[in-house]
Amino acid sequence: MLEIKNLQAGVEGKAILKGIDLSINAGEVHAIMGPNGSGKSTLAQVLAGREGYEITDGSVRYNGEDLLDLGPEERVREGFFLAFQYPVEIPGVNTTYFLRAAVNALREHRGEAELSAVEFLKLMREKIQLLELDESLLKRSVNEGFSGGEKKRAEILQMALLDPKFAVLDETDSGLDIDALKVVAGGVNHLKHADNAQLVITHYQRLLDYIVPDHVHVLVDGRIVKSGPKELALELEERGYDWVIEEQAA
Amino acid sequence: MVAPAHMNAEDAVDRLLAALPESDAAGRARFVELGFPTPRDEDWRFTPVKPITELNFSAAPVDADATLEGCVFAAIDGPQLVFVNGHYSEALSQVGELPAGVEVRPMSAGDCPAPPAPEDAFGALNAATVTDGPFISVADNVHFESPVRVYYLSTGSNGATVNVRGYIRAEVNSQVTVLESWTGKQAGCFNNAITELHAADNAQVEHVKFQDEHTGAFHVGGLHTALGRDARVAHHSLALGGRIARNNLRAHLNGTGIEAVLNGLYLPRAGQLIDHHMVVNHAQPHCDSHEYFNGILDDDSRAVFHGRIHVHKGADKTDAKQTNKNLLLSDSATIDTKPQLEIYADDVKCTHGATIGQMNAEQIFYLRARGLDEESARRMIMHAFAGEIVERIQCEAAREELDRLVWDRLEQMGGHVAA
């Protein structure tokens, strides 16, 4: 589904990703862990099509297509989704209005009829229960005045509405208390099925108690230096990252 | 088209008084004494009046051919007063039957209260040469549900000058909504208006001013509000038109428990300058005043926001909040914003702030990362910026119409995304 080869990218001449290789198949959950500044969020941003990053080498194939050739919105329409580490507040844009526009942009791309306000509301009521979100949030401006936990849950609500084939979750667990984490993880797990895939970027092993990955990758200084089964995450939690770095240097 | 010859700005006062019929000798003397403000005058620092003082002034004529075609609020029921070039148009006005205690008429058809003391040359000019204007009064305990519409049409050009004065009085426990529309299809006309709004104890008033004159027109409008105890008053200024459009907003909170909202949106483009100059006086304790002004500026346009909240000694428990947000769509647009607090009371909650920015790239990316194309994302953010203001209008029919109208106007504006 996703094939990253020797991806190199940076900002203003400073290299951040120094050759990433990663292959993700349908039905799989991958986790990327790594210390601060290792390039985790840059990878997420580059995959989502954020402007301002220079891609200096490598390729990303997504279902056979060149992902890097597509604009951010085209990626979404092809089933890509990024849950933001820091969801953006947009004062004055009503959340329901925004979500309906997003869903309908996707439907239009697929040649499906637009959802009316009533149809959309029905769909949304279904989804917000999954995230245990208060319906009153939907009447507010996008992310404005939301608590940290509400913002993250709202990201997963968007994911539920857009039902992506490939989702990147960028530190969705950061700043969540354990109850909120369970709700968010429950939502993500509910959205997982055999035909889609997830890439979970996290700083803490804790998340992986609730979202169980098939593969764990360790990102250090812009490279994946170690990959392994889910047990690798536990080892990282116990021993930190230094041994991986040392092992690699050896 | 022949460009109008620039007249000497120095003798503008004399030329105006010669061109316009005189209605008040004291106003005339005051106008001569004050003279037009200069850029050295702090209140006019960012708004040069020279383009006005260089006009070849004439009295705007009576025009029987004017129509209300294309005007806003047409579908709203209720009395309407129409002034064409400052003269009452009986043909276009419709007052109909009014409930007891409600008076809606031109000033010229009855007694006129004395004009407010002029604070500057424009006020004095208005007092000296005013022709007519709306008189709207609602008696004690009367809730007048139908909005009163006031249309000001300008058909003159090249220095055609209009001086009108409006008067709105809501007595104790009364309620009224007034919708004003200012339109004109000609460049060069000059509207100079004063509106007084008196809300007595516990009165509720909503006042909407929709100003969409020609982008070559000149407009100076003063709104003087005097509020009594527990009055709830909202003024909404939607400023879209004019080469120079200056709004002087003065609010006097004279009782306790008042809630005043001053809410405005300005959308200048191509060479326009729109100025809101506001002074809110908190004279008594336990009053709330909220001032929200948003502007979206395109091309080489300018906007000015001056907001002063003056909390007098003893006006404790004042809650005053003032925000001015600006979105610049073009590198050559200019905003001068000056929020000010002057506080002489001890126990108050006052905040003010101004922001100036280009289209926020983070917000655009976020919307694109949810599948909206860049153009839709940009429109959504612009609309939101304007919608924040428009949605405060309580009169639903007016709000919906103005929302559509603002949306259409934004569609015509550029909107360059910041990198």
XYZ file of C-alpha atoms in Angstrom:
669
model
C 0.000 0.000 0.000
C 2.746 2.458 0.987
C 6.307 2.100 -0.208
C 8.837 4.641 1.029
C 12.273 4.382 -0.580
C 15.361 6.316 0.495
C 13.242 9.350 1.395
C 15.389 12.386 2.108
C 13.904 15.728 3.067
C 14.775 18.872 4.943
C 13.959 22.468 5.658
C 15.973 25.425 4.420
C 18.942 23.299 3.440
C 18.998 21.384 6.727
C 18.597 17.636 6.194
C 16.069 16.027 8.569
C 15.082 12.777 6.891
C 18.242 11.073 5.696
C 17.006 8.069 3.771
C 13.855 6.386 5.063
C 12.827 2.979 3.794
C 9.478 1.666 4.894
C 6.930 -0.663 3.376
C 3.407 -0.956 4.740
C 0.779 -3.406 3.497
C -2.986 -3.360 3.788
C -4.176 -4.729 7.112
C -1.027 -3.710 8.982
C -0.365 -1.318 11.839
C 3.124 0.129 12.054
C 4.527 2.219 14.861
C 7.372 4.676 14.591
C 9.123 5.607 17.782
C 12.110 7.778 18.366
C 13.655 10.467 20.496
C 12.859 14.169 20.092
C 14.202 15.672 16.901
C 14.603 12.334 15.160
C 12.329 13.412 12.285
C 9.069 11.675 13.282
C 6.823 14.660 12.727
C 8.692 15.721 9.593
C 7.908 12.324 8.109
C 4.218 12.819 8.920
C 4.197 16.330 7.433
C 6.007 15.262 4.276
C 3.579 12.394 3.761
C 0.650 14.806 4.200
C 2.094 17.264 1.667
C 2.974 20.155 3.901
C 4.670 22.955 1.966
C 8.066 24.177 3.065
C 9.861 20.808 3.063
C 12.372 20.099 0.320
C 12.363 16.514 -0.870
C 15.945 15.978 -1.931
C 15.851 12.293 -2.827
C 13.809 9.135 -2.745
C 10.212 8.272 -3.509
C 6.897 7.448 -1.880
C 4.575 5.138 -3.808
C 1.026 4.939 -2.531
C -1.122 2.252 -4.179
C 1.215 2.430 -7.137
C 0.969 6.231 -7.465
C 3.643 8.815 -6.735
C 2.287 10.301 -3.506
C 4.683 13.248 -3.519
C 3.245 14.387 -6.830
C -0.178 14.959 -5.311
C -1.421 18.088 -3.499
C -2.489 17.614 0.139
C -6.178 17.510 -0.781
C -5.578 15.001 -3.585
C -3.855 12.674 -1.137
C -6.888 12.841 1.153
C -9.206 12.071 -1.739
C -7.105 8.990 -2.497
C -7.664 7.768 1.045
C -4.709 9.288 2.910
C -5.257 10.866 6.332
C -3.070 12.619 8.871
C -4.225 13.103 12.454
C -2.341 16.248 13.473
C -0.074 16.443 16.480
C -1.278 20.007 16.947
C -4.758 20.411 15.426
C -5.214 23.941 14.087
C -7.836 26.308 15.496
C -9.940 28.086 12.898
C -12.120 30.730 14.590
C -15.326 31.481 12.749
C -15.493 28.181 10.835
C -18.258 26.090 12.294
C -17.130 22.517 12.982
C -20.185 20.856 11.454
C -19.974 23.039 8.351
C -16.298 22.207 7.949
C -16.751 18.461 8.450
C -19.611 18.318 5.984
C -17.560 20.215 3.394
C -14.707 17.747 3.902
C -16.955 14.687 3.602
C -18.685 16.083 0.542
C -15.397 16.973 -1.176
C -14.438 13.326 -0.793
C -17.820 12.090 -1.988
C -17.708 14.361 -5.003
C -14.303 12.948 -5.909
C -15.725 9.430 -5.718
C -18.695 10.398 -7.866
C -21.129 10.034 -4.971
C -23.997 12.428 -4.247
C -23.443 15.127 -1.643
C -24.874 14.491 1.788
C -27.619 16.887 2.809
C -27.374 18.639 6.157
C -29.799 16.118 7.654
C -28.048 13.054 6.243
C -24.720 14.380 7.400
C -25.992 15.039 10.910
C -27.171 11.447 11.134
C -23.768 10.148 10.075
C -22.001 12.437 12.497
C -24.174 11.497 15.481
C -23.143 7.911 14.875
C -19.467 8.788 14.831
C -19.343 11.148 17.779
C -20.647 8.429 20.072
C -17.638 6.367 19.159
C -15.343 9.142 20.414
C -17.553 10.039 23.390
C -17.557 13.625 22.193
C -20.063 16.188 23.383
C -22.374 17.190 20.536
C -22.090 20.840 21.556
C -18.503 20.845 20.252
C -19.855 20.497 16.754
C -21.561 23.859 17.013
C -18.321 25.598 17.903
C -15.552 26.838 15.647
C -13.041 24.255 14.463
C -10.847 23.295 17.441
C -11.313 26.730 19.001
C -11.287 26.550 22.771
C -11.202 22.741 22.679
C -9.218 21.072 25.450
C -6.171 19.057 24.414
C -8.142 15.836 24.722
C -11.090 17.201 22.762
C -8.802 18.257 19.940
C -7.293 14.800 19.651
C -10.669 13.108 19.805
C -11.959 15.528 17.159
C -9.068 14.427 14.922
C -10.180 10.814 15.231
C -13.775 11.896 14.588
C -12.565 13.368 11.315
C -10.754 10.148 10.576
C -13.951 8.217 11.240
C -15.923 10.463 8.872
C -13.362 10.266 6.060
C -12.693 6.539 6.586
C -9.162 6.564 5.138
C -7.289 3.665 3.578
C -4.060 4.840 5.080
C -3.880 6.914 8.252
C -0.898 8.515 9.925
C -1.407 9.361 13.600
C 1.158 11.923 14.651
C 1.592 11.764 18.427
C -2.143 11.474 18.888
C -1.448 10.207 22.413
C 0.638 13.181 23.544
C -0.992 15.177 26.296
C -3.828 12.724 26.872
C -4.784 11.321 30.245
C -5.333 7.594 30.429
C -9.136 7.780 29.983
C -8.895 9.983 26.922
C -6.146 7.757 25.566
C -8.408 4.704 25.866
C -11.202 6.477 24.011
C -8.891 7.643 21.228
C -7.251 4.220 20.896
C -10.666 2.554 20.950
C -11.751 4.802 18.093
C -8.649 4.069 16.078
C -8.991 0.318 16.622
C -12.633 0.461 15.625
C -11.630 2.042 12.323
C -9.051 -0.610 11.580
C -9.970 -3.311 9.098
C -8.288 -5.713 6.688
C -8.248 -3.281 3.765
C -6.613 -0.313 5.448
C -3.401 0.469 7.259
C -2.172 2.752 10.012
C 1.132 4.380 10.808
C 1.270 5.394 14.462
C 3.926 7.909 15.425
C 4.492 8.136 19.134
C 6.916 9.294 21.727
C 5.602 6.976 24.426
C 5.298 3.222 24.501
C 2.084 3.624 26.536
C -0.055 4.131 23.404
C 1.043 0.756 22.073
C -0.666 -0.964 25.001
C -3.908 0.105 23.369
C -3.065 0.227 19.675
C -1.103 -2.928 19.069
C 1.320 -2.647 16.125
C 2.446 -5.417 13.836
C 5.804 -3.728 13.369
C 7.768 -1.206 15.387
C 10.436 1.019 13.818
C 12.946 3.154 15.613
C 13.720 6.473 13.985
C 16.987 8.113 14.986
C 18.520 11.120 13.274
C 16.394 10.800 10.147
C 16.898 7.080 9.598
C 15.089 3.929 10.663
C 17.792 2.219 12.638
C 15.896 -0.772 13.901
C 12.665 -2.590 13.134
C 11.034 -5.398 14.968
C 7.835 -6.939 16.343
C 5.671 -5.214 18.961
C 7.959 -6.450 21.735
C 10.577 -3.970 20.516
C 8.441 -1.160 21.922
C 8.620 -2.688 25.398
C 12.344 -3.005 25.130
C 12.608 0.654 24.161
C 10.457 1.626 27.093
C 12.728 -0.287 29.432
C 16.129 0.544 28.009
C 15.630 3.897 26.248
C 17.040 4.659 22.810
C 20.755 4.753 23.547
C 21.383 1.020 23.102
C 19.782 1.148 19.657
C 22.017 4.044 18.683
C 25.063 2.250 20.066
C 24.106 -0.997 18.383
C 23.816 0.850 15.105
C 27.138 2.588 15.523
C 28.876 -0.688 16.239
C -15.046 60.642 -18.432
C -13.611 63.989 -17.434
C -11.762 63.965 -14.137
C -13.277 66.468 -11.713
C -11.139 69.572 -11.339
C -9.566 69.775 -7.876
C -10.727 72.793 -5.990
C -8.697 74.657 -3.471
C -8.907 72.835 -0.133
C -8.138 76.052 1.769
C -11.469 77.693 1.074
C -13.551 74.504 1.423
C -15.495 75.946 4.367
C -16.516 79.043 2.433
C -17.356 77.116 -0.702
C -19.520 74.671 1.260
C -21.448 77.381 3.045
C -21.992 79.187 -0.230
C -23.224 76.019 -1.942
C -25.581 74.724 0.747
C -28.754 76.262 2.101
C -28.324 77.452 5.657
C -30.453 75.984 8.420
C -28.671 76.965 11.601
C -26.618 80.104 12.219
C -24.890 78.758 15.337
C -23.782 75.641 13.478
C -22.468 77.814 10.688
C -20.410 79.932 13.068
C -19.070 76.815 14.776
C -18.151 75.280 11.415
C -16.177 78.406 10.449
C -14.503 78.406 13.851
C -13.492 74.739 13.775
C -12.449 74.404 10.157
C -11.639 71.014 8.659
C -9.288 68.726 10.586
C -5.725 68.315 9.370
C -3.424 65.273 9.635
C -1.904 66.978 12.687
C -5.206 66.420 14.441
C -4.706 63.094 16.286
C -8.257 61.933 15.583
C -7.697 62.356 11.844
C -4.064 61.349 11.607
C -4.641 58.379 9.328
C -7.576 59.751 7.374
C -6.739 62.771 5.262
C -9.829 64.853 4.486
C -8.177 66.606 1.551
C -9.957 64.484 -1.083
C -13.198 65.775 0.495
C -12.155 69.401 0.857
C -11.046 69.462 -2.768
C -14.526 68.601 -4.019
C -16.469 71.081 -6.101
C -19.373 71.277 -3.639
C -22.986 71.693 -4.618
C -26.256 71.013 -2.823
C -27.404 67.516 -3.836
C -30.688 68.021 -5.679
C -34.178 66.644 -5.134
C -34.389 63.651 -7.461
C -37.808 62.200 -8.222
C -36.396 59.487 -10.499
C -34.493 57.555 -7.810
C -35.632 53.999 -7.090
C -34.973 51.399 -4.429
C -34.034 48.826 -7.044
C -31.254 46.559 -5.831
C -31.431 47.813 -2.251
C -31.096 45.480 0.715
C -33.845 44.529 3.180
C -36.517 44.661 0.442
C -38.168 41.465 1.663
C -38.450 42.656 5.252
C -41.853 43.852 6.422
C -42.215 47.066 8.354
C -42.167 50.799 7.864
C -39.563 52.324 5.583
C -38.339 55.889 5.260
C -36.453 56.902 2.137
C -34.236 59.932 1.729
C -32.893 60.782 -1.710
C -29.955 63.168 -1.580
C -31.046 64.139 1.910
C -34.629 64.935 0.894
C -37.566 62.875 2.097
C -39.150 60.843 -0.678
C -42.806 60.391 0.023
C -43.202 58.313 -3.102
C -40.662 55.695 -2.029
C -41.382 55.714 1.695
C -44.001 53.424 3.236
C -44.945 53.913 6.807
C -48.411 52.346 6.998
C -50.308 51.865 10.225
C -48.197 51.971 13.324
C -49.098 50.696 16.780
C -49.828 53.262 19.474
C -46.645 54.794 20.850
C -44.588 54.278 17.708
C -43.630 57.257 15.615
C -41.792 56.873 12.290
C -41.573 60.007 10.141
C -39.166 62.415 8.507
C -37.777 65.082 10.844
C -39.331 67.688 8.564
C -42.856 66.471 9.398
C -42.818 67.469 13.052
C -40.815 68.730 15.969
C -37.070 68.157 15.854
C -34.962 67.796 18.950
C -31.915 70.080 19.077
C -28.818 68.610 17.422
C -25.976 67.323 19.580
C -23.102 69.712 20.243
C -20.745 69.358 17.266
C -17.428 67.755 18.114
C -15.741 68.635 14.838
C -16.207 70.456 11.544
C -18.330 67.688 10.097
C -20.720 67.817 13.032
C -20.922 71.595 12.771
C -21.448 71.454 9.016
C -24.248 68.990 9.611
C -25.881 71.226 12.198
C -25.572 74.235 9.895
C -26.961 72.730 6.725
C -28.994 69.612 7.552
C -31.953 69.064 5.210
C -33.898 66.184 6.759
C -33.625 62.684 8.193
C -35.541 59.964 9.989
C -37.313 60.431 13.302
C -38.078 57.140 15.037
C -39.540 56.996 18.500
C -40.980 54.149 20.556
C -42.877 54.922 23.758
C -42.581 53.290 27.191
C -43.250 49.537 27.273
C -43.814 49.257 23.515
C -42.108 46.366 21.793
C -42.092 47.216 18.141
C -41.357 43.924 16.408
C -41.149 45.140 12.803
C -37.718 46.501 11.930
C -37.780 50.123 10.782
C -35.859 50.504 7.544
C -34.187 53.749 6.566
C -32.810 54.119 3.050
C -30.371 56.842 2.110
C -29.945 57.040 -1.647
C -27.401 59.298 -3.323
C -27.753 60.110 -6.984
C -25.479 63.161 -7.159
C -21.866 63.149 -8.241
C -18.797 65.372 -8.257
C -19.197 67.224 -4.996
C -22.967 66.850 -4.551
C -23.260 67.213 -0.788
C -25.863 65.724 1.535
C -26.307 66.601 5.199
C -28.808 64.424 7.011
C -29.593 63.820 10.644
C -31.352 60.829 12.146
C -32.954 60.541 15.537
C -33.902 57.305 17.272
C -35.452 57.234 20.721
C -36.455 54.086 22.590
C -38.252 54.919 25.834
C -38.306 52.924 29.083
C -38.779 49.146 28.573
C -39.284 49.563 24.853
C -37.764 47.666 21.984
C -36.960 48.608 18.397
C -34.762 47.524 15.498
C -33.539 50.002 12.895
C -31.916 48.947 9.623
C -30.071 51.660 7.689
C -28.941 51.325 4.103
C -26.607 53.794 2.403
C -26.178 53.383 -1.336
C -25.240 55.479 -4.338
C -24.086 54.669 -7.812
C -22.072 57.813 -8.472
C -18.525 58.760 -7.570
C -17.770 62.067 -5.901
C -20.906 62.554 -3.828
C -20.406 63.472 -0.189
C -22.703 62.293 2.575
C -22.293 63.882 5.976
C -24.612 62.371 8.548
C -25.295 62.418 12.254
C -27.513 59.841 13.913
C -28.540 60.030 17.537
C -29.677 56.973 19.382
C -31.235 57.362 22.798
C -32.074 54.202 24.690
C -33.830 54.880 27.983
C -33.828 52.582 31.018
C -34.199 48.918 30.165
C -34.753 49.656 26.469
C -33.500 47.248 23.838
C -32.269 48.564 20.504
C -30.591 46.933 17.545
C -29.182 49.271 14.927
C -27.667 48.058 11.661
C -25.835 50.375 9.310
C -25.142 48.923 5.913
C -23.023 51.319 3.906
C -22.247 50.374 0.304
C -21.840 53.556 -1.667
C -19.772 53.968 -4.827
C -16.048 53.323 -4.327
C -15.519 56.952 -5.339
C -18.030 58.386 -2.856
C -17.304 60.176 0.429
C -19.055 59.426 3.677
C -18.705 60.835 7.164
C -21.217 59.427 9.602
C -21.530 60.016 13.307
C -23.519 57.753 15.608
C -24.071 59.213 19.045
C -25.660 56.843 21.503
C -26.804 57.738 24.982
C -27.834 54.784 27.108
C -29.846 54.589 30.277
C -29.847 52.052 33.078
C -30.042 48.378 31.982
C -30.318 49.347 28.311
C -29.191 46.711 25.846
C -27.985 48.157 22.598
C -26.208 46.598 19.645
C -24.854 48.567 16.727
C -23.585 46.763 13.650
C -21.577 48.604 11.027
C -21.110 46.891 7.687
C -18.848 49.232 5.777
C -18.311 48.215 2.185
C -18.339 51.371 0.115
C -16.757 54.759 -0.328
C -13.491 56.303 -1.443
C -13.312 57.594 2.133
C -15.843 56.351 4.660
C -15.447 57.551 8.210
C -17.666 56.327 11.037
C -17.559 58.218 14.301
C -19.088 56.022 16.969
C -19.728 57.587 20.350
C -21.360 55.670 23.146
C -22.238 57.114 26.530
C -23.124 54.513 29.116
C -24.912 56.745 31.583
C -26.666 54.196 33.801
C -25.791 50.952 35.553
C -26.269 47.464 34.128
C -25.938 48.474 30.471
C -24.902 46.050 27.777
C -23.521 47.730 24.679
C -22.187 45.918 21.645
C -20.431 47.730 18.849
C -19.788 45.321 16.059
C -18.302 46.086 12.685
C -16.998 44.648 9.460
C -15.142 46.582 6.794
C -14.163 45.307 3.388
C -12.215 47.984 1.533
C -10.623 47.355 -1.852
C -9.215 49.350 -4.781
C -8.179 52.702 -3.312
C -10.812 52.809 -0.578
C -10.250 54.011 2.958
C -12.660 52.912 5.671
C -12.263 54.356 9.137
C -14.058 53.480 12.369
C -13.356 55.937 15.122
C -14.941 54.888 18.362
C -15.131 56.292 21.863
C -17.031 54.401 24.550
C -17.610 56.169 27.838
C -18.310 54.050 30.892
C -19.714 56.510 33.405
C -21.474 54.109 35.797
C -20.673 50.770 37.451
C -21.727 47.289 36.307
C -21.797 47.957 32.589
C -20.531 45.680 29.809
C -19.352 46.984 26.493
C -17.998 44.772 23.749
C -16.447 46.099 20.604
C -15.663 43.696 17.805
C -14.302 44.969 14.513
C -12.994 42.761 11.725
C -11.603 43.973 8.425
C -10.632 42.258 5.206
C -8.520 44.531 3.036
C -7.705 44.006 -0.606
C -5.629 45.791 -3.256
C -4.130 49.101 -2.170
C -6.965 49.867 0.236
C -6.595 51.275 3.723
C -8.534 50.937 6.919
C -8.323 52.715 10.206
C -9.580 51.508 13.550
C -9.462 53.746 16.543
C -11.157 52.432 19.640
C -11.010 54.177 22.933
C -12.723 52.867 26.021
C -12.877 55.449 28.732
C -13.762 54.095 32.168
C -14.617 57.028 34.381
C -13.962 57.229 38.109
C -16.559 55.215 39.972
C -17.443 52.993 37.014
C -16.417 49.892 38.958
C -17.195 46.373 37.751
C -16.926 47.580 34.184
C -16.434 44.707 31.769
C -15.087 46.089 28.512
C -13.651 43.996 25.738
C -12.348 45.326 22.481
C -10.929 43.401 19.561
C -9.864 44.473 16.116
C -8.802 41.774 13.682
C -7.508 42.420 10.207
C -6.880 40.151 7.280
C -4.714 41.656 4.565
C -5.218 40.020 1.191
C -2.691 42.156 -0.585
C 0.829 43.357 0.152
C -0.158 46.923 -0.613
C -3.140 47.114 1.754
C -2.615 49.159 4.923
C -4.276 49.071 8.318
C -3.756 51.563 11.114
C -5.198 50.239 14.318
C -5.194 51.941 17.657
C -7.085 50.280 20.495
C -6.903 52.308 23.700
C -8.029 51.904 27.273
C -8.264 54.807 29.640
C -9.203 53.612 33.101
C -9.919 55.748 36.149
C -11.856 53.150 38.155
C -10.286 50.505 40.402
C -12.240 47.329 39.980
C -12.652 46.692 36.273
C -12.142 43.977 33.691
C -10.895 45.503 30.462
C -9.166 43.845 27.551
C -8.176 45.037 24.158
C -6.246 43.635 21.286
C -5.573 43.974 17.627
C -4.297 41.489 15.109
C -3.085 42.024 11.591
C -2.325 39.093 9.393
C -2.316 37.515 6.046
C -4.204 34.368 5.259
C -2.959 31.843 7.791
C -0.955 29.144 5.957
C -1.401 26.666 8.836
C -5.168 26.953 8.638
C -5.132 26.537 4.872
C -2.963 23.433 5.126
C -5.222 21.969 7.794
C -8.283 22.378 5.580
C -6.448 20.954 2.568
C -5.344 18.009 4.701
C -9.068 17.293 5.103
C -9.684 17.245 1.377
C -10.745 20.813 0.615
C -8.990 22.408 -2.326
C -6.914 25.499 -1.713
C -9.470 27.891 -3.168
C -12.287 26.496 -1.011
C -10.038 26.585 2.041
C -9.172 30.211 1.450
C -12.828 31.153 0.926
C -13.860 29.294 4.040
C -11.386 31.222 6.182
C -12.320 34.572 4.659
C -15.997 33.870 5.103
C -15.396 32.855 8.687
C -13.603 36.086 9.391
C -16.558 38.079 8.129
C -19.117 35.635 9.496
C -17.893 36.183 13.037
C -19.226 39.736 12.796
C -22.325 39.133 10.699
C -23.603 36.387 12.966
C -23.957 38.848 15.847
C -26.837 40.542 14.053
C -29.954 39.388 15.852
C -32.544 40.404 13.253
C -32.592 37.125 11.366
C -33.834 38.351 7.987
C -31.242 41.133 7.920
C -28.494 38.801 9.081
C -29.169 36.215 6.399
C -29.327 38.778 3.641
C -26.177 40.557 4.766
C -24.373 37.248 5.114
C -25.126 36.442 1.468
C -24.183 39.915 0.387
C -20.875 39.854 2.239
C -20.180 36.405 0.820
C -20.758 37.709 -2.719
C -18.454 40.625 -2.052
C -15.719 38.355 -0.715
C -15.993 36.256 -3.852
C -14.922 39.336 -5.811
C -11.977 40.030 -3.550
C -8.508 38.695 -4.334
C -7.161 36.785 -1.411
C -3.523 35.947 -1.921
C -2.348 33.169 0.318
C 0.692 33.917 2.387
C 3.517 31.487 1.729
